[in-house]
Short mmCIF file of C-alpha atoms in Angstrom, two decimals:
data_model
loop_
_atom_site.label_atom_id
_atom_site.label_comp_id
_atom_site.label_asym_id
_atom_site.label_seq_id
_atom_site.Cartn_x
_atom_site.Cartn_y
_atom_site.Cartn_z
CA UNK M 1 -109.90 -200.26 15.18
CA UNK M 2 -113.41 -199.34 15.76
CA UNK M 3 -114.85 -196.10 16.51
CA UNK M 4 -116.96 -196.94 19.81
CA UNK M 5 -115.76 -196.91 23.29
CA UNK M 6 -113.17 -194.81 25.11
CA UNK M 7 -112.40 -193.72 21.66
CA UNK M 8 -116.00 -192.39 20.46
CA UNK M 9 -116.11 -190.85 24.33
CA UNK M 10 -112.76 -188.70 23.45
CA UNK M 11 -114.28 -187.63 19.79
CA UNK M 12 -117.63 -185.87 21.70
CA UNK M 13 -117.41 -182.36 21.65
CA UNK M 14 -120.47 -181.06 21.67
CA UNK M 15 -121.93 -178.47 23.72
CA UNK M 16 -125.05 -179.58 26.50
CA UNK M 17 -126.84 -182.86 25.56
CA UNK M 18 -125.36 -182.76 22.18
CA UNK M 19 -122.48 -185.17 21.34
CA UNK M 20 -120.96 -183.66 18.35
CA UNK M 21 -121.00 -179.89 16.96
CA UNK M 22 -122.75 -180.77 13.83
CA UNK M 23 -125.67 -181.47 15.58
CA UNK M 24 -126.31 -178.52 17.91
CA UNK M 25 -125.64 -177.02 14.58
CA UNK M 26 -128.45 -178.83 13.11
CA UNK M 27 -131.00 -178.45 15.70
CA UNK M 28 -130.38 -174.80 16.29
CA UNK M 29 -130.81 -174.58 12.18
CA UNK M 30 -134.45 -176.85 12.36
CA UNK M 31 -135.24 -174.53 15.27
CA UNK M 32 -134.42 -171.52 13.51
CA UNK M 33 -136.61 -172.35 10.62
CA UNK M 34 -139.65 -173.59 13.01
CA UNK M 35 -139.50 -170.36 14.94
CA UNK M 36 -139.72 -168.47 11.57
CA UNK M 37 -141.95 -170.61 10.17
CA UNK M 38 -144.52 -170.61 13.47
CA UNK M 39 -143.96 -167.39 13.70
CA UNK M 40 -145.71 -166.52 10.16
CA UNK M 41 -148.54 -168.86 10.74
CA UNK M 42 -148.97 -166.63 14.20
CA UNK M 43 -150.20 -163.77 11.70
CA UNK M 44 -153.49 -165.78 11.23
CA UNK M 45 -153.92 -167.18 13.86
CA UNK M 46 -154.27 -164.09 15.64
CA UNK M 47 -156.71 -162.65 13.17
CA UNK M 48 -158.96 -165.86 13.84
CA UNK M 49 -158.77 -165.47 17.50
CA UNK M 50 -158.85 -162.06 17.57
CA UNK M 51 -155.75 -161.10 19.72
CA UNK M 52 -152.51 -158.62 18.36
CA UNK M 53 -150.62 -159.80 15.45
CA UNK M 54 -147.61 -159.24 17.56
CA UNK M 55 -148.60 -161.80 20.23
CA UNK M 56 -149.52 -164.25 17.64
CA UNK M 57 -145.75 -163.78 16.12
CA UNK M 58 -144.93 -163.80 19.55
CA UNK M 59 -146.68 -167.21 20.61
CA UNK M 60 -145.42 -168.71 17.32
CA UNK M 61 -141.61 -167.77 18.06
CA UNK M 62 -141.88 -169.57 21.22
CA UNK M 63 -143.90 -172.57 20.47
CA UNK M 64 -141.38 -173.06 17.21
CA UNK M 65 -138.20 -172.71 19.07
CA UNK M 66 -138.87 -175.67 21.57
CA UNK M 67 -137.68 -177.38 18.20
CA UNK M 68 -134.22 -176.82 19.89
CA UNK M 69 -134.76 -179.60 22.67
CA UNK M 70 -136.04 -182.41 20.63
CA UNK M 71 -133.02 -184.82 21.22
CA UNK M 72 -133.21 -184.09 24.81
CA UNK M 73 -136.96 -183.92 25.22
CA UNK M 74 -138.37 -185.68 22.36
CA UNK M 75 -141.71 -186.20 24.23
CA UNK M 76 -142.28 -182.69 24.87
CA UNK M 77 -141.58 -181.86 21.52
CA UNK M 78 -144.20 -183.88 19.70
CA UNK M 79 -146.70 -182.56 22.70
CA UNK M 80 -146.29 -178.65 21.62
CA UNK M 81 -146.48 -179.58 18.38
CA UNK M 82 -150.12 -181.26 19.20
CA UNK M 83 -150.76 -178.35 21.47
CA UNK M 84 -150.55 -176.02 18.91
CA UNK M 85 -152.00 -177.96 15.66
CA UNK M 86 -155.17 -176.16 15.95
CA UNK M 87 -153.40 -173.01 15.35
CA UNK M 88 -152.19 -174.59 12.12
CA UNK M 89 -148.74 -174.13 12.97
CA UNK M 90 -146.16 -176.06 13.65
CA UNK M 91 -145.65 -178.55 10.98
CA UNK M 92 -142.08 -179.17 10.70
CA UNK M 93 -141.94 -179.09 14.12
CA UNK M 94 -144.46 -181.95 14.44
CA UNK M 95 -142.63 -184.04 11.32
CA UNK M 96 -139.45 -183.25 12.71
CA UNK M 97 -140.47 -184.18 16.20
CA UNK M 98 -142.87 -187.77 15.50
CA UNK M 99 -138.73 -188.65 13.78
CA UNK M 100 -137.13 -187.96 16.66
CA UNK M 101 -139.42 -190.17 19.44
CA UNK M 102 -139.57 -192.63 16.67
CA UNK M 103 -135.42 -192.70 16.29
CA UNK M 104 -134.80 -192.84 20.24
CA UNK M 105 -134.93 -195.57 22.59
CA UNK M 106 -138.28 -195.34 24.31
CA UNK M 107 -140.98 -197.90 24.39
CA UNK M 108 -143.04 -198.68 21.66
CA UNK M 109 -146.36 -198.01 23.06
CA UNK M 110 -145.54 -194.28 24.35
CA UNK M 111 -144.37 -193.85 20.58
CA UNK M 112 -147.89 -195.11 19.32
CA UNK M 113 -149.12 -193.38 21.32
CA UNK M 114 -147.94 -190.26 20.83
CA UNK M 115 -148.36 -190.78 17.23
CA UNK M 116 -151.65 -191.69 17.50
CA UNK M 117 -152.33 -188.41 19.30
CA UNK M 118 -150.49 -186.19 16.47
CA UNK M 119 -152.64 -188.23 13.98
CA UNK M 120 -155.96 -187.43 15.64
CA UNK M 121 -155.45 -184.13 16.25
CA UNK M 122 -153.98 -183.16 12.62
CA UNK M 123 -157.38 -185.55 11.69
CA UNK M 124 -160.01 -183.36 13.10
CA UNK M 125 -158.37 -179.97 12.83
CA UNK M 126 -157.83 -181.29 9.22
CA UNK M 127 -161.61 -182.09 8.58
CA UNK M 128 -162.59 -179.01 10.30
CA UNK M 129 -160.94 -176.54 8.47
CA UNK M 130 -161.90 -177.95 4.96
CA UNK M 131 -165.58 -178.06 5.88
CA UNK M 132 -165.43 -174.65 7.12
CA UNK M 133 -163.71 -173.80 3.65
CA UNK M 134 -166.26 -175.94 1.65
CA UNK M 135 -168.91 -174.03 4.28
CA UNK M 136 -167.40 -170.32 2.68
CA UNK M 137 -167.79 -172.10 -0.86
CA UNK M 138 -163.84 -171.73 -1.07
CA UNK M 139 -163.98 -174.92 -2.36
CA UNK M 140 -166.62 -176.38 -4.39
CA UNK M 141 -165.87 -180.19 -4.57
CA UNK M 142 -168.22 -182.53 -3.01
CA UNK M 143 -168.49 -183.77 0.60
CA UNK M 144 -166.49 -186.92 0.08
CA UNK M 145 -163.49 -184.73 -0.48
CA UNK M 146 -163.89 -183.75 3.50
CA UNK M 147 -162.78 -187.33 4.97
CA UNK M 148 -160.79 -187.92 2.09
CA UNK M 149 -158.43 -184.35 2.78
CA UNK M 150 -158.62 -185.20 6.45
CA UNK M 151 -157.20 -188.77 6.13
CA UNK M 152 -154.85 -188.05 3.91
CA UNK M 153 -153.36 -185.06 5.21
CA UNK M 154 -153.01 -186.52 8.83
CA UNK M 155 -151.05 -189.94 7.62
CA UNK M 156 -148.70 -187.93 5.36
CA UNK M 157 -148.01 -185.99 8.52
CA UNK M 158 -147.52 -188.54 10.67
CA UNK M 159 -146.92 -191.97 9.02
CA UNK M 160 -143.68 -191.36 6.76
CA UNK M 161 -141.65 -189.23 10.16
CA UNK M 162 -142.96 -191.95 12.20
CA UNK M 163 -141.40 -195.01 9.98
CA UNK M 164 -138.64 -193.25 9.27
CA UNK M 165 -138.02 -192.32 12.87
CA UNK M 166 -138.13 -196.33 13.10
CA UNK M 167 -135.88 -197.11 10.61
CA UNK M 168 -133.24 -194.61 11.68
CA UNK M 169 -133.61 -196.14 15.48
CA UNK M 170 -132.96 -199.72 14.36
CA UNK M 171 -130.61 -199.34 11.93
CA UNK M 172 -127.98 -197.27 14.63
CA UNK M 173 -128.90 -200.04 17.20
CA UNK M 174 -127.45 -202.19 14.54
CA UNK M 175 -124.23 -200.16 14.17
CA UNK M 176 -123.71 -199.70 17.51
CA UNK M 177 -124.19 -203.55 18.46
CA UNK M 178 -121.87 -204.62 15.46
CA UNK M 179 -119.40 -201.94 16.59
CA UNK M 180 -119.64 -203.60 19.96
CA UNK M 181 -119.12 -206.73 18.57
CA UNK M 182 -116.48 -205.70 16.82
CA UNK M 183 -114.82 -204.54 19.55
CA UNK M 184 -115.54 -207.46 21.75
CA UNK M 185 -113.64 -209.70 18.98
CA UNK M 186 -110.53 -207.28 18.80
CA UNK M 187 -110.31 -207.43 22.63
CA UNK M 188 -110.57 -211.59 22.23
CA UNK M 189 -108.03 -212.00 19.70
CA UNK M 190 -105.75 -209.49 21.42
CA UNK M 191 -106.00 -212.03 24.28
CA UNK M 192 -105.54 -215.07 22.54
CA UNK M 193 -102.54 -213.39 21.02
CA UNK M 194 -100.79 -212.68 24.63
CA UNK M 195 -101.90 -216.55 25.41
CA UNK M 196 -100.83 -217.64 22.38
CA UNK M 197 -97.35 -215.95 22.66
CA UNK M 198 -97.21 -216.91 26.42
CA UNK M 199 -97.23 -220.78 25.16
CA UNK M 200 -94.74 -220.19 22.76
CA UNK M 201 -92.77 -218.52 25.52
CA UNK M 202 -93.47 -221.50 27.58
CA UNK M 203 -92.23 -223.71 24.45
CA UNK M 204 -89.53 -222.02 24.30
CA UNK M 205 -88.58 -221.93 28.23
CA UNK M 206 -88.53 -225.80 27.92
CA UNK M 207 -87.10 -226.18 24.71
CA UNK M 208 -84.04 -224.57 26.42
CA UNK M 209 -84.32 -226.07 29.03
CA UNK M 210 -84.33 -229.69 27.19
CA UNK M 211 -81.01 -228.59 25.30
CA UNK M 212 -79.38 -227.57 28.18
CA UNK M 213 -80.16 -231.05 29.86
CA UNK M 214 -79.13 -232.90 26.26
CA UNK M 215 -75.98 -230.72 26.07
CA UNK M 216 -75.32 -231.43 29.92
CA UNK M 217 -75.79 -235.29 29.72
CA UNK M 218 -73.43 -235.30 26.15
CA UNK M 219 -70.75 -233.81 26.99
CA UNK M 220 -70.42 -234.44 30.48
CA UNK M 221 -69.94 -237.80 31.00
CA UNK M 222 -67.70 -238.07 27.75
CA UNK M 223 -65.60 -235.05 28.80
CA UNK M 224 -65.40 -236.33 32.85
CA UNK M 225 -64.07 -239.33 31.71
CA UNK M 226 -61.79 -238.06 29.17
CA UNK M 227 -60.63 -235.66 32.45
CA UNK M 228 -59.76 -238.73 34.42
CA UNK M 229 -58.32 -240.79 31.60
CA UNK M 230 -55.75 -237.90 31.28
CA UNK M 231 -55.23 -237.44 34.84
CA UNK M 232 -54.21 -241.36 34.95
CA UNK M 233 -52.11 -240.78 31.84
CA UNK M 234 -50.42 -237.58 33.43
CA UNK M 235 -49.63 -240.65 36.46
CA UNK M 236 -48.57 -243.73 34.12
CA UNK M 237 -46.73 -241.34 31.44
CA UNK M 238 -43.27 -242.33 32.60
CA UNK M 239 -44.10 -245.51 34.65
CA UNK M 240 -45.86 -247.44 32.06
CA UNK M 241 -45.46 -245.94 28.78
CA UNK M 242 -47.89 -248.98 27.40
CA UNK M 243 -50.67 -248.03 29.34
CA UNK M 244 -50.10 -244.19 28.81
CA UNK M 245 -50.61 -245.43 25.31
CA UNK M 246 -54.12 -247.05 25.93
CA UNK M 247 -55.04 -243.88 28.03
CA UNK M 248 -54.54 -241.72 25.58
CA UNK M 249 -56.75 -244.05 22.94
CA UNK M 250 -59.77 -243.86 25.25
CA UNK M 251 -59.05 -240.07 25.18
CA UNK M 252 -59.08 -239.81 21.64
CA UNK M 253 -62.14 -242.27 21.22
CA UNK M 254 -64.23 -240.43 24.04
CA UNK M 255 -63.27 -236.39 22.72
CA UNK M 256 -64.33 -238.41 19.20
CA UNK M 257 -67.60 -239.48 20.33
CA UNK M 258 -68.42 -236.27 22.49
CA UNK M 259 -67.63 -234.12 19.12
CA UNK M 260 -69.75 -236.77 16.66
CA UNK M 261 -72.76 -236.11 19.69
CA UNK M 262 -72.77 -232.71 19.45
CA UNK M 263 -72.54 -232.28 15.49
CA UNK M 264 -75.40 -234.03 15.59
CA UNK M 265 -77.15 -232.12 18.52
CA UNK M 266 -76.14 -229.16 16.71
CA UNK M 267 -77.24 -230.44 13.47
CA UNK M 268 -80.61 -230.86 14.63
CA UNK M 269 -80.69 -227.12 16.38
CA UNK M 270 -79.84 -225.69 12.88
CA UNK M 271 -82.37 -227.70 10.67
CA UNK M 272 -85.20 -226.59 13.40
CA UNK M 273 -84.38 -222.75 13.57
CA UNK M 274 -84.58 -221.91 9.97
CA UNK M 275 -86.30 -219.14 8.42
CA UNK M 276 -86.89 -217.05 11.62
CA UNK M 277 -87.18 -213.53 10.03
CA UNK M 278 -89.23 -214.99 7.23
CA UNK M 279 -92.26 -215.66 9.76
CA UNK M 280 -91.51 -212.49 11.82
CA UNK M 281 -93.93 -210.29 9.71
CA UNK M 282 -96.98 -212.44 10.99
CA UNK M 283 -96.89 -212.26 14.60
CA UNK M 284 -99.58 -215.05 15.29
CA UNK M 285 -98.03 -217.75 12.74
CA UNK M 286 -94.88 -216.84 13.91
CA UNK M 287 -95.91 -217.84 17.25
CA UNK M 288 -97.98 -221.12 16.29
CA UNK M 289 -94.56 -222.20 14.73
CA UNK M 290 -92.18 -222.19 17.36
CA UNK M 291 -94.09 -224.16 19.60
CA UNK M 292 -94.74 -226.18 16.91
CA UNK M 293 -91.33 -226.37 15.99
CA UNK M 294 -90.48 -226.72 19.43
CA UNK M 295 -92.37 -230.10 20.20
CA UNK M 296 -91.14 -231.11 16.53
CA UNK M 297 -87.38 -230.95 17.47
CA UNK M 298 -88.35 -232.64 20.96
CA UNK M 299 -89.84 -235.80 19.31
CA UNK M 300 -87.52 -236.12 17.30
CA UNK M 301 -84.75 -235.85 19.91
CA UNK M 302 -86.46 -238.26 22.12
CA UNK M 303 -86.76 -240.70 19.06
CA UNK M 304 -82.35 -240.30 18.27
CA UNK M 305 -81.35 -241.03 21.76
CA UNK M 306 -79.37 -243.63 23.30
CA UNK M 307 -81.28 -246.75 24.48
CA UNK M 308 -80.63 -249.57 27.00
CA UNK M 309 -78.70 -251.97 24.92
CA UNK M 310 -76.11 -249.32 25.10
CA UNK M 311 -75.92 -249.94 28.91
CA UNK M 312 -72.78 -252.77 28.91
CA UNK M 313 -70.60 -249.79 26.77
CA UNK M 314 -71.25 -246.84 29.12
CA UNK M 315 -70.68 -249.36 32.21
CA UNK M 316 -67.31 -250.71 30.30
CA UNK M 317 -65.99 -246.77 29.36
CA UNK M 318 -66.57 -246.16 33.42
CA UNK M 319 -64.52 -249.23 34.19
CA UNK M 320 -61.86 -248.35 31.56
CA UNK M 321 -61.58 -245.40 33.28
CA UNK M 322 -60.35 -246.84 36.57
CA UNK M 323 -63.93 -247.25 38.24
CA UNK M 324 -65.02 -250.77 39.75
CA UNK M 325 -68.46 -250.91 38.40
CA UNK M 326 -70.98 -253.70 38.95
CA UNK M 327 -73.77 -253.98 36.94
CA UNK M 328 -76.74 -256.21 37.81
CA UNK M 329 -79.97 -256.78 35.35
CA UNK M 330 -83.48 -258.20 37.09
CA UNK M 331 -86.35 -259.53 35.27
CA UNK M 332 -86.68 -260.04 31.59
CA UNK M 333 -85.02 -257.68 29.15
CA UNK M 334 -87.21 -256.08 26.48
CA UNK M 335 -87.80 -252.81 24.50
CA UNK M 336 -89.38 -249.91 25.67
CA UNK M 337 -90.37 -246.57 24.34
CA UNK M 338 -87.49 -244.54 23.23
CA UNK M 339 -88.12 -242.05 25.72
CA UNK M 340 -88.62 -244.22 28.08
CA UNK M 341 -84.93 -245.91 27.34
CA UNK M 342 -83.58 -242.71 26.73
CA UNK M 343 -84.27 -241.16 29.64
CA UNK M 344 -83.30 -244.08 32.06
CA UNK M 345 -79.62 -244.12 30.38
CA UNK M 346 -79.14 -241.09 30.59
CA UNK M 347 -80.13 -240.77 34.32
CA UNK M 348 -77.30 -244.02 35.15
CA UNK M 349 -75.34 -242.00 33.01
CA UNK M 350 -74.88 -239.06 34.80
CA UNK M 351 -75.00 -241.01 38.07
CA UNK M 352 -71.71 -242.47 36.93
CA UNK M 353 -70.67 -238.82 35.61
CA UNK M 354 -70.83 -237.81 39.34
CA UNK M 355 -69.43 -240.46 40.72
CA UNK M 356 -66.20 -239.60 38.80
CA UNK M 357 -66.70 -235.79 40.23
CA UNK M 358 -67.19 -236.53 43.73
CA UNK M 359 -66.41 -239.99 44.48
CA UNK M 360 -63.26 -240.81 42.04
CA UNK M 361 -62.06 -244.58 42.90
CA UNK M 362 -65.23 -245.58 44.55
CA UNK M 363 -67.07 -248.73 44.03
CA UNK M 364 -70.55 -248.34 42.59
CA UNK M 365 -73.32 -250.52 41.96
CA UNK M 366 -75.49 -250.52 39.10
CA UNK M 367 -78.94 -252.28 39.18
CA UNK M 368 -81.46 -252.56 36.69
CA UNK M 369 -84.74 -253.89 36.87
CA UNK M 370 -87.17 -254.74 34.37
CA UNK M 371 -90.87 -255.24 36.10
CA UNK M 372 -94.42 -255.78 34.98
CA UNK M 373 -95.38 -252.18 34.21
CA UNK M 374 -92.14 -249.83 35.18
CA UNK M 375 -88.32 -250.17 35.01
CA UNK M 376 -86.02 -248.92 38.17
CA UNK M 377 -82.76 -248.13 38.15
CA UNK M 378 -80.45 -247.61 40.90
CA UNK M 379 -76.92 -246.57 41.36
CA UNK M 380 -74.84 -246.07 44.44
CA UNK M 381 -70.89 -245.81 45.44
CA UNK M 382 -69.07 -246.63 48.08
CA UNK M 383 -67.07 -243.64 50.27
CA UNK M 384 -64.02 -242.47 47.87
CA UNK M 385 -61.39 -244.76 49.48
CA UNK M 386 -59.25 -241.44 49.96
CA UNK M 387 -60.61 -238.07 50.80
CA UNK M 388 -58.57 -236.50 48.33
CA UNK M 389 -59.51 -238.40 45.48
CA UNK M 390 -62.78 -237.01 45.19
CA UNK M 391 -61.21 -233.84 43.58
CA UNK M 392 -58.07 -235.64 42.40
CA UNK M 393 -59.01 -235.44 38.59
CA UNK M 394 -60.26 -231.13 39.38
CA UNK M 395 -63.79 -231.91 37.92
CA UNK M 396 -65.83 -228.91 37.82
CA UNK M 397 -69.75 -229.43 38.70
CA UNK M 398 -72.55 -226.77 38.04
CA UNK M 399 -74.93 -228.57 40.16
CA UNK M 400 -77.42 -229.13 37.45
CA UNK M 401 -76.97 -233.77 37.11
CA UNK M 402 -79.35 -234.07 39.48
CA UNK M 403 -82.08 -231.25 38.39
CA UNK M 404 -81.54 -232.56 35.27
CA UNK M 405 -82.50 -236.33 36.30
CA UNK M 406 -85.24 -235.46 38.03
CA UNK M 407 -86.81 -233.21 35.55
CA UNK M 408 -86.23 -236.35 33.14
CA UNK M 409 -88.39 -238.94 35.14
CA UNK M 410 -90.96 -236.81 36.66
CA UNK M 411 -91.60 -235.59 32.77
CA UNK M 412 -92.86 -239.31 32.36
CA UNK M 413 -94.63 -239.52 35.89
CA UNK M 414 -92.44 -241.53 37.40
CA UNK M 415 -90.30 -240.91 40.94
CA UNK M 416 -86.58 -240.08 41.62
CA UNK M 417 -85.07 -239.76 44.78
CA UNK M 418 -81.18 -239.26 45.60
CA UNK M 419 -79.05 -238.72 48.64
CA UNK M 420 -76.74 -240.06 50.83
CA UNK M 421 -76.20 -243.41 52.24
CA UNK M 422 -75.66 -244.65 55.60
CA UNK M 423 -72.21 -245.71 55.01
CA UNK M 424 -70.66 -242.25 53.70
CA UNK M 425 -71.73 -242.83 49.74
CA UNK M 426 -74.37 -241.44 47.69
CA UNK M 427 -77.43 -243.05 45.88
CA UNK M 428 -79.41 -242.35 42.64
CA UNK M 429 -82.78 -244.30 42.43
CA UNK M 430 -85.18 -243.90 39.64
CA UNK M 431 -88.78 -245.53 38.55
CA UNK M 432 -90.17 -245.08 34.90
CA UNK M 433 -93.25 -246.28 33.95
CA UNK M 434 -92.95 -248.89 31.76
CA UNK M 435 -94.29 -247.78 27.94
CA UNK M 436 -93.27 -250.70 25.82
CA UNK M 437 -92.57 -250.19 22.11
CA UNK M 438 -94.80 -251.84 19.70
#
C-alpha cells in the first residue's frame, strides 16, 4: 500500500499550514536562529545609521522571525530578506528563503525573478561595502578584488539555495506522481481482480448449470423408462411370467447403462476438481483456473456425448417400453459437430422422457431432418388414450426438460419452441445450425 491519498490525509497532524509536526518544528527552529542571528547584525546596523542599538535588535528580531512563514508565504520571505540586505542581515533567511520559492510550485519566471532580485541586491551591497573597506584601507588588495568579492559572494548566496530549491521541487513531484501511479495501478488490479473473480463466478454459474442439465438428461430418461418397465412388470408379473421376464431385462440393462453414464459423468467431475486448496493461496491464479478448468471439462463433455447414430436405440428402448414411436429421417444423413449431435439427441431424448411423464401410451412422432445448413428435429404425441395414464407409472417432474432444451439450442443460436397441439398433445420442435465435422 502506498502512503498518498486518504491515507497521507489521516497521517497530517500538523498545526496551521504545516502538514506534519516535524516541520513547524523545523521552521520555528530556522526562525529562531534568523531572529537571533538578525538580531546581532541589528547592533551595527544601528551604529551605521545612527538610531538606538535597541531598535536595531529590535528591527532585526522582527525582520528574522518572518523566517516562520516561508512555506506559507515563500514570496514574502525572499522579499524581506532583499528588503533588508543592505542592512547586512538576513542571510540565512535569504538562503533559506531563495530554497523554499525554488522547492514550491510557482512559475518559473516569478522564481527568476525573484532570484535575480536577491542576486542584484546582495551584488551591489556586496561591491559597496568592500570598496568602502578598500576606501578605509581595511583591505589593501587591488581593485580587481572589488567585482571579483561582489560576484562571487552574490552567486554563492543565491545560486546553490536556488538549484537546490529546484532539485528538491522536482524530485517530490516525482514521488508524488509515482505514488499516484502507484496507486492508480493498485486500484486497477483490485478491479480486474473483482472482474476476474466475477467470470470465474460466471464459469462457475454455468458449469453448474451444464451438470445439472447432463445429470438431468442421464438419468432421466434411463430411470423414466426403467419406472414404466417396472410398472408393466408389476401388471404382467402373474399374467405372463415370460414377459415379466423380458421386463425385468430392460430394467436391469437400463439401471446398467444409467449407472455406467454417471461413473463416467462423475469420473470426469473428479479428474477436473483436483487440487483446489493447492491454488487457494494465489487468489488471481486460482481464479484464472477454474474458468479455465471450467471450459476444459465443457469441451471435453461436449466431445464424449451421444451422437445421432444412436437415434434408432433410444427410439427402440421407448418402444420396448410400451410407446408407439415413429421415427422419420429427411434429407441426406451425415456427421455433424459433436455438439451439434449431442445436443439434438439429447433434446428428442428428453422429449420422449416427457412423453412417458405426461403422456404414457401416447403415440408420438419423431422427425428428423437433415438440410443444407441446419438440422430440425421435431417430436409430438398424440392425447394419452386414457386420462389416467398420464400418471399411471407416478413419474415425478421438476419442470426443468424443457429449460434444459432450450438452454441447449439457443447455446448454438439456433430456435426451440414447444407447446401444445391442436388436438390435445404436446410438441417439441428444434433447429440447430448445421456445423459439420471435418
Amino acid at each position: 500500500m502506498t502512503t498518498t491519498g486518504d491515507m497521507q490525509v489521516t497521517a497530517r497532524g500538523g498545526p496551521w499550514w504545516w502538514e506534519r509536526r516535524r516541520g513547524a518544528v523545523l521552521d520555528v527552529g530556522l526562525a529562531v536562529v534568523s531572529a537571533l542571528e538578525c538580531a546581532a547584525e541589528g547592533v551595527p546596523f544601528a551604529w551605521d545609521a545612527g538610531i538606538p542599538v535597541a531598535a536595531g535588535v529590535l528591527f532585526g528580531l522582527l525582520a528574522g522571525s518572518v523566517l516562520l512563514v516561508r512555506r506559507k508565504w515563500p514570496i514574502a520571505v525572499v522579499l524581506v530578506a532583499i528588503a533588508v540586505t543592505p542592512a547586512q542581515m538576513g542571510f540565512l533567511m535569504g538562503i533559506v528563503g531563495l530554497y523554499t520559492l525554488a522547492a514550491c510550485e510557482l512559475p518559473r519566471r516569478i522564481i527568476g525573478s525573484l532570484a535575480g532580485m536577491s542576486l542584484l541586491g546582495t551584488l551591489i551591497v556586496t561591491f559597496v561595502r568592500v570598496r568602502q573597506d578598500m576606501a578605509r584601507g581595511d583591505l589593501g588588495i587591488g581593485d580587481w578584488f572589488v567585482p571579483f568579492a561582489a560576484v562571487t559572494t552574490s552567486l554563492g548566496l543565491t545560486a546553490p539555495p536556488v538549484l537546490l530549491g529546484l532539485y528538491a521541487g522536482a524530485r517530490r513531484r516525482l514521488m508524488e506522481s509515482l505514488r499516484e501511479r502507484a496507486d492508480d495501478l493498485e486500484r486497477e488490479l483490485q478491479l480486474l481482480a473483482e472482474r476476474a473473480e466475477e467470470r470465474a463466478e460466471w464459469a462457475r454459474g454455468e458449469e453448474r448449470t451444464r451438470i445439472a442439465r447432463e445429470m438431468h438428461d442421464v438419468v432421466a430418461h434411463r430411470v423414466s423408462l426403467m419406472v414404466v418397465h417396472a410398472a408393466a412388470l408389476q401388471a404382467v408379473a402373474r399374467k405372463d411370467p415370460e414377459k415379466a421376464v423380458k421386463n425385468a431385462a430392460l430394467v436391469g440393462d437400463m439401471g446398467r447403462q444409467a449407472l455406467t453414464e454417471l461413473r463416467e459423468m462423475l469420473g470426469v467431475l473428479r479428474s477436473g476438481g483436483q487440487a483446489p486448496r493447492e491454488r487457494a493461496s494465489v487468489p488471481l491464479a486460482a481464479v484464472g483456473a477454474a474458468a479455465a478448468a471450467a471450459a476444459s471439462r465443457a469441451a471435453e463433455a461436449e466431445g464424449e456425448g451421444p451422437s445421432l447414430a444412436e437415434l434408432d436405440e433410444l427410439v427402440g428402448q421407448s418402444a420396448a417400453a410400451g410407446m408407439v414411436v415413429d421415427l422419420s429421417v429427411q434429407g441426406e444423413v451425415r456427421s455433424y459437430a459433436p455438439v451439434v449431435e449431442q445436443t439434438a439427441f439429447r433434446v428428442v431424448q428428453e422429449a420422449l422422457t416427457n412423453v412417458h411423464k405426461h403422456a404414457s401410451g401416447a403415440k408420438t412422432y419423431v422427425r428428423l431432418a437433415h438440410r443444407a445448413s441446419e438440422i430440425a428435429m421435431q417430436v409430438e404425441n398424440d392425447p394419452p388414450p386414457e386420462p389416467a395414464s398420464a400418471s399411471s407409472a407416478g413419474l415425478p417432474s421438476g419442470g426443468n426438460g424443457l429449460v434444459g432444451m432450450k438452454e441447449r439450442v439457443a447455446a448454438l443460436g439456433g430456435v426451440f419452441v414447444s407447446g401444445p397441439t391442436d388436438a390435445g398433445g404436446f410438441r417439441v420442435s428444434a433447429v440447430i445450425p448445421a456445423v459439420v465435422s471435418a
